PDB file of C-alpha atoms in Angstrom:
ATOM      1  CA  MET A1128     -97.591  40.846 -62.256  1.00 58.00           C
ATOM      2  CA  GLY A1129     -95.322  41.790 -64.786  1.00 65.00           C
ATOM      3  CA  ALA A1130     -94.103  38.506 -67.486  1.00 65.00           C
ATOM      4  CA  SER A1131     -90.622  38.178 -65.515  1.00 71.00           C
ATOM      5  CA  PHE A1132     -92.904  36.923 -62.560  1.00 73.00           C
ATOM      6  CA  PHE A1133     -94.565  33.926 -65.105  1.00 76.00           C
ATOM      7  CA  ILE A1134     -93.875  31.404 -67.882  1.00 82.00           C
ATOM      8  CA  ASP A1135     -95.159  31.575 -70.552  1.00 84.00           C
ATOM      9  CA  GLN A1136     -96.343  29.291 -73.636  1.00 86.00           C
ATOM     10  CA  THR A1137     -93.054  29.787 -75.106  1.00 88.00           C
ATOM     11  CA  PHE A1138     -91.327  27.600 -72.681  1.00 86.00           C
ATOM     12  CA  TYR A1139     -94.145  25.033 -71.999  1.00 83.00           C
ATOM     13  CA  SER A1140     -93.615  24.628 -76.697  1.00 87.00           C
ATOM     14  CA  GLY A1141     -89.717  24.601 -76.335  1.00 88.00           C
ATOM     15  CA  TRP A1142     -89.675  21.991 -73.781  1.00 86.00           C
ATOM     16  CA  SER A1143     -93.329  20.077 -74.573  1.00 82.00           C
ATOM     17  CA  ASN A1144     -91.583  16.335 -75.496  1.00 85.00           C
ATOM     18  CA  LEU A1145     -90.464  16.903 -71.008  1.00 85.00           C
ATOM     19  CA  PHE A1146     -93.168  18.751 -69.507  1.00 82.00           C
ATOM     20  CA  ASP A1147     -97.008  19.594 -68.922  1.00 80.00           C
ATOM     21  CA  ARG A1148     -98.099  22.683 -67.974  1.00 79.00           C
ATOM     22  CA  SER A1149     -99.337  21.518 -65.077  1.00 75.00           C
ATOM     23  CA  HIS A1150    -102.753  23.565 -63.554  1.00 76.00           C
ATOM     24  CA  LEU A1151    -101.903  23.335 -59.450  1.00 76.00           C
ATOM     25  CA  THR A1152    -105.310  24.635 -58.695  1.00 77.00           C
ATOM     26  CA  ARG A1153    -107.383  21.833 -60.871  1.00 74.00           C
ATOM     27  CA  ARG A1154    -110.000  23.525 -62.602  1.00 73.00           C
ATOM     28  CA  MET A1155    -113.281  21.889 -61.703  1.00 71.00           C
ATOM     29  CA  ASP A1156    -111.978  22.230 -57.863  1.00 71.00           C
ATOM     30  CA  PRO A1157    -112.992  26.343 -57.361  1.00 74.00           C
ATOM     31  CA  ASP A1158    -116.384  25.962 -59.359  1.00 73.00           C
ATOM     32  CA  TRP A1159    -118.809  26.746 -56.534  1.00 73.00           C
ATOM     33  CA  GLY A1160    -121.037  29.086 -55.148  1.00 80.00           C
ATOM     34  CA  ARG A1161    -122.702  31.716 -57.164  1.00 88.00           C
ATOM     35  CA  LYS A1162    -122.817  31.401 -61.322  1.00 90.00           C
ATOM     36  CA  GLU A1163    -120.709  34.486 -61.985  1.00 92.00           C
ATOM     37  CA  GLU A1164    -118.135  33.827 -58.688  1.00 89.00           C
ATOM     38  CA  ALA A1165    -118.148  29.658 -60.246  1.00 86.00           C
ATOM     39  CA  GLU A1166    -117.524  31.324 -63.700  1.00 89.00           C
ATOM     40  CA  ARG A1167    -114.790  33.435 -62.376  1.00 88.00           C
ATOM     41  CA  ALA A1168    -112.785  31.238 -60.515  1.00 86.00           C
ATOM     42  CA  ASN A1169    -112.932  28.981 -63.900  1.00 84.00           C
ATOM     43  CA  ALA A1170    -111.521  30.637 -65.658  1.00 86.00           C
ATOM     44  CA  ASP A1171    -108.680  32.435 -63.323  1.00 85.00           C
ATOM     45  CA  THR A1172    -107.165  28.824 -63.114  1.00 82.00           C
ATOM     46  CA  TYR A1173    -106.582  29.283 -66.819  1.00 79.00           C
ATOM     47  CA  ASP A1174    -103.670  32.004 -66.546  1.00 80.00           C
ATOM     48  CA  PHE A1175    -100.471  31.103 -66.648  1.00 78.00           C
ATOM     49  CA  THR A1176     -99.610  32.011 -62.786  1.00 78.00           C
ATOM     50  CA  ASN A1177    -101.552  28.558 -61.725  1.00 76.00           C
ATOM     51  CA  CYS A1178     -99.426  26.294 -63.871  1.00 78.00           C
ATOM     52  CA  THR A1179     -95.211  25.024 -63.327  1.00 82.00           C
ATOM     53  CA  PRO A1180     -93.708  23.183 -64.847  1.00 84.00           C
ATOM     54  CA  GLN A1181     -94.249  19.387 -64.155  1.00 81.00           C
ATOM     55  CA  HIS A1182     -92.224  16.610 -65.767  1.00 78.00           C
ATOM     56  CA  PHE A1183     -95.814  14.446 -67.735  1.00 74.00           C
ATOM     57  CA  ARG A1184     -95.638  11.461 -65.684  1.00 78.00           C
ATOM     58  CA  PHE A1185     -95.186  12.881 -62.418  1.00 74.00           C
ATOM     59  CA  ASN A1186     -98.342  15.374 -63.798  1.00 70.00           C
ATOM     60  CA  GLU A1187    -100.165  12.463 -65.780  1.00 71.00           C
ATOM     61  CA  SER A1188    -100.427  10.006 -63.015  1.00 71.00           C
ATOM     62  CA  THR A1189    -103.146   9.333 -60.662  1.00 75.00           C
ATOM     63  CA  LYS A1190    -100.318   7.855 -58.309  1.00 77.00           C
ATOM     64  CA  PHE A1191     -98.697  11.855 -58.099  1.00 74.00           C
ATOM     65  CA  TRP A1192    -100.947  14.588 -59.190  1.00 72.00           C
ATOM     66  CA  GLN A1193    -103.402  13.811 -60.626  1.00 74.00           C
ATOM     67  CA  GLY A1194    -104.030  11.085 -57.656  1.00 76.00           C
ATOM     68  CA  ALA A1195    -103.568  14.549 -55.203  1.00 74.00           C
ATOM     69  CA  GLU A1196    -105.835  15.852 -57.568  1.00 73.00           C
ATOM     70  CA  GLN A1197    -109.018  13.364 -57.601  1.00 76.00           C
ATOM     71  CA  TYR A1198    -109.000  12.527 -53.570  1.00 77.00           C
ATOM     72  CA  VAL A1199    -108.586  16.495 -52.912  1.00 73.00           C
ATOM     73  CA  LEU A1200    -111.944  16.578 -55.853  1.00 71.00           C
ATOM     74  CA  GLU A1201    -113.391  13.405 -53.504  1.00 73.00           C
ATOM     75  CA  ASN A1202    -112.660  14.045 -49.696  1.00 72.00           C
ATOM     76  CA  GLY A1203    -113.370  17.441 -49.677  1.00 67.00           C
ATOM     77  CA  ALA A1204    -115.303  19.658 -53.336  1.00 61.00           C
ATOM     78  CA  ILE A1205    -118.266  16.767 -53.460  1.00 64.00           C
ATOM     79  CA  ALA A1206    -117.882  15.152 -49.918  1.00 62.00           C
ATOM     80  CA  GLU A1207    -120.942  16.175 -47.908  1.00 66.00           C
ATOM     81  CA  GLU A1208    -120.536  16.914 -45.134  1.00 65.00           C
ATOM     82  CA  THR A1209    -117.532  19.710 -46.354  1.00 56.00           C
ATOM     83  CA  ALA A1210    -120.542  22.022 -47.630  1.00 60.00           C
ATOM     84  CA  ASN A1211    -118.834  21.995 -50.579  1.00 59.00           C
ATOM     85  CA  ARG A1212    -115.419  24.312 -49.439  1.00 64.00           C
ATOM     86  CA  ILE A1213    -112.306  23.155 -48.724  1.00 66.00           C
ATOM     87  CA  CYS A1214    -109.319  25.424 -48.845  1.00 68.00           C
ATOM     88  CA  VAL A1215    -106.234  23.727 -50.815  1.00 68.00           C
ATOM     89  CA  PHE A1216    -102.610  25.183 -50.237  1.00 73.00           C
ATOM     90  CA  GLN A1217    -100.506  24.418 -53.354  1.00 76.00           C
ATOM     91  CA  GLY A1218     -97.572  24.786 -54.880  1.00 81.00           C
ATOM     92  CA  PRO A1219     -93.613  24.485 -56.123  1.00 86.00           C
ATOM     93  CA  ILE A1220     -90.432  23.683 -53.801  1.00 87.00           C
ATOM     94  CA  PHE A1221     -87.162  25.137 -54.585  1.00 90.00           C
ATOM     95  CA  ASP A1222     -84.340  23.528 -53.767  1.00 92.00           C
ATOM     96  CA  ASP A1223     -81.481  24.996 -55.544  1.00 93.00           C
ATOM     97  CA  LYS A1224     -79.113  21.493 -54.135  1.00 94.00           C
ATOM     98  CA  VAL A1225     -81.467  18.894 -56.575  1.00 92.00           C
ATOM     99  CA  ASP A1226     -83.575  21.271 -58.702  1.00 91.00           C
ATOM    100  CA  LEU A1227     -82.811  20.576 -62.724  1.00 89.00           C
ATOM    101  CA  TRP A1228     -82.954  23.436 -64.441  1.00 91.00           C
ATOM    102  CA  ALA A1229     -84.170  24.055 -68.457  1.00 89.00           C
ATOM    103  CA  ASN A1230     -82.664  26.648 -70.257  1.00 85.00           C
ATOM    104  CA  ASP A1231     -83.115  29.632 -67.498  1.00 88.00           C
ATOM    105  CA  ILE A1232     -86.061  27.616 -65.501  1.00 87.00           C
ATOM    106  CA  GLN A1233     -85.732  26.205 -62.437  1.00 89.00           C
ATOM    107  CA  ILE A1234     -87.720  22.977 -61.969  1.00 88.00           C
ATOM    108  CA  PRO A1235     -89.319  22.151 -58.659  1.00 86.00           C
ATOM    109  CA  SER A1236     -87.967  18.800 -57.205  1.00 84.00           C
ATOM    110  CA  SER A1237     -91.368  19.023 -55.343  1.00 84.00           C
ATOM    111  CA  PHE A1238     -94.776  20.451 -54.633  1.00 80.00           C
ATOM    112  CA  LEU A1239     -97.251  20.597 -51.333  1.00 73.00           C
ATOM    113  CA  ARG A1240    -100.572  19.857 -51.773  1.00 64.00           C
TER     114      ARG A1240
END
């Protein structure tokens, strides 16, 4: 995938006072299966293509994104009845009418999980 399809550390360093480099899939969530698969899945969560700018209060609050991550982990990945396998679709939702911009980067106003 070309660099024009994701934001790298340059953006996050320049805007670190407002935005976290939020991982859409949390590192611990895909750590299951054979050892090699779990290690690869864990490493893949650190790719910039798994990140999106989120306001630090939204990203770090258990009331918002962090709380949604915890709910998925507790009610899916570690729940006995799921056999430790669930499928979660998540991502930014872009809305040209309400989204703000940071330089030439559109900041999503909503997230799906």
